[in-house]
CSV table of C-alpha atoms and ligand atoms in Angstrom, one decimal:
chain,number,residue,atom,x,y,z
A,1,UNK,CA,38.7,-35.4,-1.6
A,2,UNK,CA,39.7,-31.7,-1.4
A,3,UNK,CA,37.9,-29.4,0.4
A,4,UNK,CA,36.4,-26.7,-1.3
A,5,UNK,CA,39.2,-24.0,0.5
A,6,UNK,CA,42.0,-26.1,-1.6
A,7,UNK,CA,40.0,-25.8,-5.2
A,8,UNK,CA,39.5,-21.6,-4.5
A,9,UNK,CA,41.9,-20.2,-6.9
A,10,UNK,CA,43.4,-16.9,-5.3
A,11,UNK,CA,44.9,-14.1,-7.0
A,12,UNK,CA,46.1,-11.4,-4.9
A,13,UNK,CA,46.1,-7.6,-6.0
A,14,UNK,CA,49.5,-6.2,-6.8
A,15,UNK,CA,49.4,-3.7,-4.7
A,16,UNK,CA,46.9,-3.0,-2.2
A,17,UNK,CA,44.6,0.0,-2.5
A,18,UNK,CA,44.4,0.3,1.4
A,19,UNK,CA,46.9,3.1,2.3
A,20,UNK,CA,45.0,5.5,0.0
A,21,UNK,CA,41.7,5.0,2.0
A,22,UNK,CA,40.5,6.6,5.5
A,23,UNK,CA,38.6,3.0,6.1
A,24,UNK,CA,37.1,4.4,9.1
A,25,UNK,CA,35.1,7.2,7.5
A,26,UNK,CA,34.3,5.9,4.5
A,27,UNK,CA,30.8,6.7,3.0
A,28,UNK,CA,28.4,3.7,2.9
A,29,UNK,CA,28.7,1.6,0.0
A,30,UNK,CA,31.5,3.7,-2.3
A,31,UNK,CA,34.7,2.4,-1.0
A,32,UNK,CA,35.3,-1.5,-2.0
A,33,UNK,CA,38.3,-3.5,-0.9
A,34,UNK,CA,41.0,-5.4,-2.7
A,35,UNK,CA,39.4,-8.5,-3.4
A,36,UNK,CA,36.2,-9.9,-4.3
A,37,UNK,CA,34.7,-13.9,-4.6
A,38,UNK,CA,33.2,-15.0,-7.8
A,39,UNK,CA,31.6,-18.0,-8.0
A,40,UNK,CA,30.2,-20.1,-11.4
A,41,UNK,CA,27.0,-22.0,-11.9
A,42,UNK,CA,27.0,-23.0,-15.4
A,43,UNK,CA,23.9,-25.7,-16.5
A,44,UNK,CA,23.8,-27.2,-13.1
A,45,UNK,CA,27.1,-26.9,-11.7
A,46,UNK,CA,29.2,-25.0,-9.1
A,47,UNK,CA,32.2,-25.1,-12.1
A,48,UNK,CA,34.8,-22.1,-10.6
A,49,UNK,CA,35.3,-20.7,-7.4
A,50,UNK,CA,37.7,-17.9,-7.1
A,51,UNK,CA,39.1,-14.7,-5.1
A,52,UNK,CA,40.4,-12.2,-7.5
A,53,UNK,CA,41.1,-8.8,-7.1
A,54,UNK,CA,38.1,-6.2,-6.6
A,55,UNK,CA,37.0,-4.5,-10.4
A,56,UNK,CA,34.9,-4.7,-13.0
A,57,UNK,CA,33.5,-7.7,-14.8
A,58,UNK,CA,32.9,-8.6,-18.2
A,59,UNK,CA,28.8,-9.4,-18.9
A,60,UNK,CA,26.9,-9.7,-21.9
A,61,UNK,CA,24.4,-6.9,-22.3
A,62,UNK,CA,21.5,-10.1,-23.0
A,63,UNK,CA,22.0,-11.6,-19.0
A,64,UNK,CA,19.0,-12.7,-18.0
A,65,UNK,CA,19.2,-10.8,-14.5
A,66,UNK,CA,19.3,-7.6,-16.1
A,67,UNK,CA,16.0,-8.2,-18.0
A,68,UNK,CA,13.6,-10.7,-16.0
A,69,UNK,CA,15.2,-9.6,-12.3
A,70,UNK,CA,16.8,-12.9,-10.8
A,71,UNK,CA,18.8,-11.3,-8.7
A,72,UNK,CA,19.2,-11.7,-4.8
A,73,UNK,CA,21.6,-10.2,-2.1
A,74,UNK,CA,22.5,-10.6,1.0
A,75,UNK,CA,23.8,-7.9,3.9
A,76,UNK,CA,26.5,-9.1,6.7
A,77,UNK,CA,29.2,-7.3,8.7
A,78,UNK,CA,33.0,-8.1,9.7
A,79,UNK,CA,33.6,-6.5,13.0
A,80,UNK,CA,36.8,-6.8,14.9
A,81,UNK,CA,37.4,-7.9,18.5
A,82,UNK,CA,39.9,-6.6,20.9
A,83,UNK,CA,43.1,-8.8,19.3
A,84,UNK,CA,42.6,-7.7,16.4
A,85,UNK,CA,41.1,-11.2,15.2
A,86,UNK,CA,38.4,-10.3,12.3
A,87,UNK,CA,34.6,-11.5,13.4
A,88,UNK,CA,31.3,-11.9,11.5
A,89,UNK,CA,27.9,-11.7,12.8
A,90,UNK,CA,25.5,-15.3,12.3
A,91,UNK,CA,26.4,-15.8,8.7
A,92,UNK,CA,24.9,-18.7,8.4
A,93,UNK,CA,21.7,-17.4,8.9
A,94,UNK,CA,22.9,-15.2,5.6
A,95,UNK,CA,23.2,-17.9,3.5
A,96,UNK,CA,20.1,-19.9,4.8
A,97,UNK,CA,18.2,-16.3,3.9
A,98,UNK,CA,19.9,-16.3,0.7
A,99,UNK,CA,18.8,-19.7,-0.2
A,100,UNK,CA,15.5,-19.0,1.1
A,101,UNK,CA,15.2,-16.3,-1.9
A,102,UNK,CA,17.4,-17.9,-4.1
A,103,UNK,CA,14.0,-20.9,-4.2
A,104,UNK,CA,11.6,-18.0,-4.5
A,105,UNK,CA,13.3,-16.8,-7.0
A,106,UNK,CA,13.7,-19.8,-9.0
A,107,UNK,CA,17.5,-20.3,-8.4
A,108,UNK,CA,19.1,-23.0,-7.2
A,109,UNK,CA,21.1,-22.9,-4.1
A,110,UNK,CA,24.2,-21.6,-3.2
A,111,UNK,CA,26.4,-25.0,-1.5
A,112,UNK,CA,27.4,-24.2,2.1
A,113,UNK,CA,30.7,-24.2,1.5
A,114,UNK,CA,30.8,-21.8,-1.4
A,115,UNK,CA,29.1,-19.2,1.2
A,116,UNK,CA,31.0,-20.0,4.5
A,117,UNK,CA,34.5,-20.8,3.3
A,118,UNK,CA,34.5,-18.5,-0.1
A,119,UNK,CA,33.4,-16.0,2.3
A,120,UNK,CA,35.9,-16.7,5.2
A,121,UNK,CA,38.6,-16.7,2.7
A,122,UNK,CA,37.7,-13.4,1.4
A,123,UNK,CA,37.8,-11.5,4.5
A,124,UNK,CA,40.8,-13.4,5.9
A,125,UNK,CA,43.0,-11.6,2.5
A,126,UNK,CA,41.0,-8.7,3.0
A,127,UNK,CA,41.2,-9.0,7.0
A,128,UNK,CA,43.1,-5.3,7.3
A,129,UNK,CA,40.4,-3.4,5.4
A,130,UNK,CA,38.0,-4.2,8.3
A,131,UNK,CA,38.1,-1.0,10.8
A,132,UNK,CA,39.3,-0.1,14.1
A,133,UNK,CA,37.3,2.6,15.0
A,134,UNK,CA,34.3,1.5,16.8
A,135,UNK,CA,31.0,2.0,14.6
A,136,UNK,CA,32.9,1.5,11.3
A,137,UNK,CA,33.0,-2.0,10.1
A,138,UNK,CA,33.3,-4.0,6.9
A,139,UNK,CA,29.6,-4.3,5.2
A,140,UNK,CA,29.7,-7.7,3.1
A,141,UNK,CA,27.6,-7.7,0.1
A,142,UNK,CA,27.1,-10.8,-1.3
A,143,UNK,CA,25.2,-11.0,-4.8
A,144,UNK,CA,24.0,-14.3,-6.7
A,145,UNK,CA,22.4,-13.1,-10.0
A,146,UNK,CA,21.3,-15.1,-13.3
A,147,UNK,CA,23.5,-14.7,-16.6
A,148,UNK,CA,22.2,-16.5,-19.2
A,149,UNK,CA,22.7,-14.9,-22.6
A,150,UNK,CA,19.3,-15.0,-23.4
A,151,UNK,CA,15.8,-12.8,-23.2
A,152,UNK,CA,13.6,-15.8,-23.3
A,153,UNK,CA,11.5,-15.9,-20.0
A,154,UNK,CA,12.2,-18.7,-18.0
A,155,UNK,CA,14.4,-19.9,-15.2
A,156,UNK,CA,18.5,-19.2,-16.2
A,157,UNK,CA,20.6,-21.8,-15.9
A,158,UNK,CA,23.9,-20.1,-15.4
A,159,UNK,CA,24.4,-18.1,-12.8
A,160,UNK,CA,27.0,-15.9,-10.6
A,161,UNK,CA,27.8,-15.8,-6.8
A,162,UNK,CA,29.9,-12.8,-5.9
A,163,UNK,CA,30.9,-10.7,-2.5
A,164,UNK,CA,32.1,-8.2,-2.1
A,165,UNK,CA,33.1,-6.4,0.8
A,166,UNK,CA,33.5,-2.3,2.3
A,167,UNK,CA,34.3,-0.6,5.0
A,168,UNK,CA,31.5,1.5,6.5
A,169,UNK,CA,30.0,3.7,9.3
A,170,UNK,CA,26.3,3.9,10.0
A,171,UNK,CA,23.6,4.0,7.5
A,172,UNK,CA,22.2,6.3,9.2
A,173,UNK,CA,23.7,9.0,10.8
A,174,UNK,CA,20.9,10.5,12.6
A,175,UNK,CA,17.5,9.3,13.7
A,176,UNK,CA,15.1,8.5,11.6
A,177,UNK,CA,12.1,10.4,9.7
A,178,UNK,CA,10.0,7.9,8.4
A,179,UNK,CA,6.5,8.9,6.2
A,180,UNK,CA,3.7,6.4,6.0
A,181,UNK,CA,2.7,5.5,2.3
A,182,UNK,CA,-0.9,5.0,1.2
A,183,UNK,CA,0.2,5.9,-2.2
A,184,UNK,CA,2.9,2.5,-3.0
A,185,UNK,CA,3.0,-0.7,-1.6
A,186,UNK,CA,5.8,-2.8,-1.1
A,187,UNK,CA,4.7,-6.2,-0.8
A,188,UNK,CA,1.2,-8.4,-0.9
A,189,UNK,CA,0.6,-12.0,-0.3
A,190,UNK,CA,1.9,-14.6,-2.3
A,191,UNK,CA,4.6,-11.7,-4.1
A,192,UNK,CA,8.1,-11.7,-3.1
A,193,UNK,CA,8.3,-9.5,-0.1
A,194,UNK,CA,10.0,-11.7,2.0
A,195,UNK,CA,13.1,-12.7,-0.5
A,196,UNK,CA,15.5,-9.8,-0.5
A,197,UNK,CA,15.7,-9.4,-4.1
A,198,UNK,CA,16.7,-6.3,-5.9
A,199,UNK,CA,13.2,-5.7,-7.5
A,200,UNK,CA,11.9,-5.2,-3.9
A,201,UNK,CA,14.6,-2.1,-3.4
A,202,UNK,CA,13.8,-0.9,-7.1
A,203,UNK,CA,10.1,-1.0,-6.5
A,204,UNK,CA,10.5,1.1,-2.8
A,205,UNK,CA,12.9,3.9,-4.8
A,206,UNK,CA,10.2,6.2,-5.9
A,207,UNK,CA,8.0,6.0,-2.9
A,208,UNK,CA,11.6,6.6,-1.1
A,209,UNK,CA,12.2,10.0,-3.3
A,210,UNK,CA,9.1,11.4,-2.7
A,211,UNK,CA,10.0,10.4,1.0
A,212,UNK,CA,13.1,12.6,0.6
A,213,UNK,CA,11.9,15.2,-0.7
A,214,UNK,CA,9.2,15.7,1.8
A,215,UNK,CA,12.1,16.0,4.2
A,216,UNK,CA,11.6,12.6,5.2
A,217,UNK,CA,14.3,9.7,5.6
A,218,UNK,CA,12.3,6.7,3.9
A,219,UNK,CA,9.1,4.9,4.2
A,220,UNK,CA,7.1,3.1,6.6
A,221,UNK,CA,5.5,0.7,4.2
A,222,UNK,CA,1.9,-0.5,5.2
A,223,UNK,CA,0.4,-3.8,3.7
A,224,UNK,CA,-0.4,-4.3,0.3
A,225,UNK,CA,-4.2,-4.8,1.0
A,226,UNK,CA,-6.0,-3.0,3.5
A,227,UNK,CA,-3.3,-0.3,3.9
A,228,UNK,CA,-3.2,-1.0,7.6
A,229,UNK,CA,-0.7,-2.5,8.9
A,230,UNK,CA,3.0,-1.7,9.6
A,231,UNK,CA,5.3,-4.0,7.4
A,232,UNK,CA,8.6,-2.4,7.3
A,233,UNK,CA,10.6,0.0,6.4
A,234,UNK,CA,12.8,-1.1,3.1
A,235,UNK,CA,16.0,-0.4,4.8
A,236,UNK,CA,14.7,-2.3,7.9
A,237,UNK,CA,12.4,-4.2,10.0
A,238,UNK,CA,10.4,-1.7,12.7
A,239,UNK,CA,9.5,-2.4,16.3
A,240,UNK,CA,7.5,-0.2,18.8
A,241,UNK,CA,7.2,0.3,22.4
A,242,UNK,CA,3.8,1.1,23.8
A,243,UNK,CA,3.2,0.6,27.1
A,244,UNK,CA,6.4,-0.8,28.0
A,245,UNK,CA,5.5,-3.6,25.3
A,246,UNK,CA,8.0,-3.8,22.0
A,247,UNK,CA,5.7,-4.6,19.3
A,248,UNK,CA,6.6,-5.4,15.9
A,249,UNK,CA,5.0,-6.9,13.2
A,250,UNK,CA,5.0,-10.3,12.4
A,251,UNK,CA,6.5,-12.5,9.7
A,252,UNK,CA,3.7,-13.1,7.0
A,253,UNK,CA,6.1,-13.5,4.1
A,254,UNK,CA,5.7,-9.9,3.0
A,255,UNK,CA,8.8,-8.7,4.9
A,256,UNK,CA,12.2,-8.9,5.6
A,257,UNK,CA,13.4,-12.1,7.7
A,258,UNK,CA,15.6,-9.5,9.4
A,259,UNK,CA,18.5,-11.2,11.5
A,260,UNK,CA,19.5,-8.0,13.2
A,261,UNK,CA,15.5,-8.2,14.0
A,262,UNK,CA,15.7,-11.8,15.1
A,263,UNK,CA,18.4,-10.5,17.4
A,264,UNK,CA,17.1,-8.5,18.9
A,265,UNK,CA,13.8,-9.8,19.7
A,266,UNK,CA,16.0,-12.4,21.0
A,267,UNK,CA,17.7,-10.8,23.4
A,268,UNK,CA,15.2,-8.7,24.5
A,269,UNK,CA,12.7,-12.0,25.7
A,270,UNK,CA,15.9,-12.9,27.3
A,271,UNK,CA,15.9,-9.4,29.4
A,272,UNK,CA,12.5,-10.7,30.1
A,273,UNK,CA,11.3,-7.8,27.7
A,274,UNK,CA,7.5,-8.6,26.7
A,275,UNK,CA,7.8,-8.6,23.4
A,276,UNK,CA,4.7,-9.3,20.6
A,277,UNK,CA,5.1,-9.9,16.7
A,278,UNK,CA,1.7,-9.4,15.6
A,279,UNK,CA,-0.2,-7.3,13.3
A,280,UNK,CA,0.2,-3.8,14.1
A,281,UNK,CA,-1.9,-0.8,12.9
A,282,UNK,CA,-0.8,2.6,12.1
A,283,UNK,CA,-4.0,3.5,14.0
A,284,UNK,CA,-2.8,2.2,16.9
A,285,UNK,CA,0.2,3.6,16.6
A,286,UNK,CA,-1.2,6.9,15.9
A,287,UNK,CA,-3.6,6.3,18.8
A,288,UNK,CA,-1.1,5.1,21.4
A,289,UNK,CA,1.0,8.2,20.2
A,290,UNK,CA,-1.9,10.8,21.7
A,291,UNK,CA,-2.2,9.1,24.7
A,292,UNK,CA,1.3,9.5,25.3
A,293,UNK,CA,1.8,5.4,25.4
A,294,UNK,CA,4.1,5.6,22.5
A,295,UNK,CA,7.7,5.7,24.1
A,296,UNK,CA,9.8,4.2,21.3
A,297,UNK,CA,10.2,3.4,17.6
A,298,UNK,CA,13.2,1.8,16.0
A,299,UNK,CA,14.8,0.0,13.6
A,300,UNK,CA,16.6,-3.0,12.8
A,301,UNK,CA,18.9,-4.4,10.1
A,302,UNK,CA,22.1,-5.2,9.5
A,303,UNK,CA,23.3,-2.0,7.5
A,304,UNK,CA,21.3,0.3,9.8
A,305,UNK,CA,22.0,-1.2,13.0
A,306,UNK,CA,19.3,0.0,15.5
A,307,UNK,CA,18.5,3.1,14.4
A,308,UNK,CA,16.1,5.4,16.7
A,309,UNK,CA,12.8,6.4,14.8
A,310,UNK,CA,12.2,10.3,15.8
A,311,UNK,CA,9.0,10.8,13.9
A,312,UNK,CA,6.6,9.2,12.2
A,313,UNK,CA,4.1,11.2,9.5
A,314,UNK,CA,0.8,9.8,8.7
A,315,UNK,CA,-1.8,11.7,7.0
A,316,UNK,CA,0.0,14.8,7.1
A,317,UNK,CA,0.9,15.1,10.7
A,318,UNK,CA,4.1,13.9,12.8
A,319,UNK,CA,3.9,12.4,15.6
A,320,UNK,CA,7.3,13.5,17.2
A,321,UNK,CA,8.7,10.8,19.6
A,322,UNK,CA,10.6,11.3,23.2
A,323,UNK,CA,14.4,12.2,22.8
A,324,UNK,CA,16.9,9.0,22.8
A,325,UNK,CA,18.2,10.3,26.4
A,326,UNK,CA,15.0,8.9,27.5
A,327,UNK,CA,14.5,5.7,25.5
A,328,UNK,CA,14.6,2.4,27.5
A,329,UNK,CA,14.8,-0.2,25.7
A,330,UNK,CA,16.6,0.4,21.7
A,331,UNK,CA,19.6,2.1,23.4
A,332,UNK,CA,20.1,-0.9,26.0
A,333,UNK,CA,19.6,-3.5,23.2
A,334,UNK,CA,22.1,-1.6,20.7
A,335,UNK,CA,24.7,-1.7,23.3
A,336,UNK,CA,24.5,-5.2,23.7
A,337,UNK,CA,24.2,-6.1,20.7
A,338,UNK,CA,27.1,-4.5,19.7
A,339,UNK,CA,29.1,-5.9,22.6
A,340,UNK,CA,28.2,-9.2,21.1
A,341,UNK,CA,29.2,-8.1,17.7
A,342,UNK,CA,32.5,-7.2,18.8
A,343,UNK,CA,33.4,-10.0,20.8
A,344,UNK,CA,33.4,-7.9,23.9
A,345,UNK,CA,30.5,-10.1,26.2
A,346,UNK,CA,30.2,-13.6,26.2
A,347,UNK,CA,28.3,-14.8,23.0
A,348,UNK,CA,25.5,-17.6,24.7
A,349,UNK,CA,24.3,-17.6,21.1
A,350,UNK,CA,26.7,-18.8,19.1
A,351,UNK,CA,26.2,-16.0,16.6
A,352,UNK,CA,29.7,-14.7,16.5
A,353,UNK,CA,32.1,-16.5,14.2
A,354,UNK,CA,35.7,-16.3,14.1
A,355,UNK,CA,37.3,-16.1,10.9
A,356,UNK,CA,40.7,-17.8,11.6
A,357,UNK,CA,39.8,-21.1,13.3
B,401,COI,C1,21.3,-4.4,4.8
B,401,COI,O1,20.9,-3.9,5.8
B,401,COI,O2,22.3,-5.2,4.8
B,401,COI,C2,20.6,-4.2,3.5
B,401,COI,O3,20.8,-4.9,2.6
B,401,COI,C3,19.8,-3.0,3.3
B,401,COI,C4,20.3,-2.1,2.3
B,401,COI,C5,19.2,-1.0,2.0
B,401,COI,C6,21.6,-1.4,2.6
């Protein structure tokens, strides 16, 4: 039988695109590479899998994603180690999150191989648009979205899989200023917090504005009921350190399954960190902030990295953090995770996957 990396049909660009970029300062998100994977679904089955160059595609304006919202992503980076050999970061546990939405949103699953080899493929032709310069790397987007011509509500049955890939630098290019809603919620029980699907971004973008133009970087979401505890941030999961313990909340289906997150709470047990996913309140934080046990907030997630949290405003005040110089624990874990990431320290995880085998 042939494997699935014989039946992808390749057509390669003409010309490459590459020597008019600066691929390692590109903005986030606004430079795309040569090629891009699009797989079909029609009426219950994976029909066409093929790499074609990066550009625009030809939808009707009836597509059932546009309308009714089944639509799902996914986030993932290709790093490069010292060889020059391209890497990615635990992909796998992309597409088991992808599937994970794809059932609460009523989509059936993306195969294995369509994920792994389509995107192995992809990055392989596009292996020279991943940077050099330490900090820049090529953000992967995958995107599986319905496309049914039709605006009757129900489950589509024809669907797209697509990636697409750009180089980056950070998300964020300074620490964070985050402002504590009690106006929006994100997420509730029982909703779809937890399945990164686009209506969760588009639901966080005015709560996000009014963020921004309070001079703040985004939102730290609380939860949908009480209005008390920390969920997350929209661009990322959120830990904190009080008294040398890294909180962060825990996973109740109402936020991200972060795998930057999972990381690090990984590694840090494994520094013999103590480390506690539980409910967290914004009292306590506020309260561990005046006694001065408050020593660190971060963030975690795959386009942000770890990014340091320098204040916090809730209820009209800021509790202003210690400077990064004398953070402990985010700076240490960033490092290493990075190291990981790049193929620089040994991998005891298994999370780093070569692209060539
Ligand atoms: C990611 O971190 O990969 C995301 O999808 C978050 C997005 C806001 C850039």
């Amino acid at each position: 039988m042939p494997t699935l990396t014989q039946n992808i049909s390749i057509e390669k660009i003409a010309k490459s695109r590459l020597p008019e970029q600066d691929i390692n300062n590109s903005p986030f998100g606004k430079v795309f590479s040569d090629h891009m994977l699009i797989a079909t679904y029609t009426e219950g089955n994976w029909e066409e899998v093929k790499i074609i160059p990066y550009g625009k595609i030809e939808m009707s304006p009836s597509i059932s994603a546009l309308h009714y919202g089944q639509a799902i992503f996914e986030g993932l980076k290709a790093y490069k180690n010292a060889e020059g050999e391209p890497l990615l970061f635990r992909p796998d546990a992309n597409w088991k999150r992808l599937n994970k939405s794809a059932e609460r949103m009523c989509m059936p699953p993306v195969p294995e191989e369509i994920f792994m080899e389509g995107l192995k493929e992809l990055i392989k032709l596009d292996a020279d648009w991943i940077p050099n310069q330490e900090g820049s790397v090529l953000y992967i987007r995958p995107t599986y979205f319905a496309t049914d011509e039709s605006i009757g509500l129900k489950p589509a049955t024809n669907y797209k899989f697509i990636i697409i890939t750009c180089p980056v630098g950070a998300y964020y290019s300074h620490p964070v200023k985050l402002i504590v809603t009690e106006k929006y919620v994100r997420a509730f029980e029982g909703g779809t917090g937890e399945a990164k699907t686009s209506g969760n971004y588009a639901g966080s973008l005015l709560a996000d504005k009014e963020a921004k133009a309070a001079g703040y970087d985004n939102v730290l979401w609380l939860d949908g009921k009480e209005k008390k505890y920390i969920e997350e941030c929209g661009t990322m999961n959120v830990a904190f350190v009080i008294n040398d313990t890294v909180i962060t909340p825990q996973l109740t289906g109402t936020i991200l399954r972060g795998i930057t997150r999972d990381s690090v709470l990984t590694l840090l047990k494994d520094m013999g960190v103590k480390v506690e996913e539980r409910s967290l309140s914004i009292d306590e934080v506020a309260t561990a902030y005046e006694k001065g046990e408050l020593t660190e907030a971060f963030g975690m997630g795959t386009a942000a990295t770890i990014a340091q949290i320098d204040t916090i405003n809730y209820r009209g005040k800021d509790m202003i953090l210690p400077p990064i110089a004398q953070r402990k624990y985010a700076p240490q874990i960033y490092e290493k995770l990075e190291a990981i990431k790049y193929g620089k320290i040994a991998d005891p995880y298994g999370w780093v996957c070569k692209v060539k085998s």
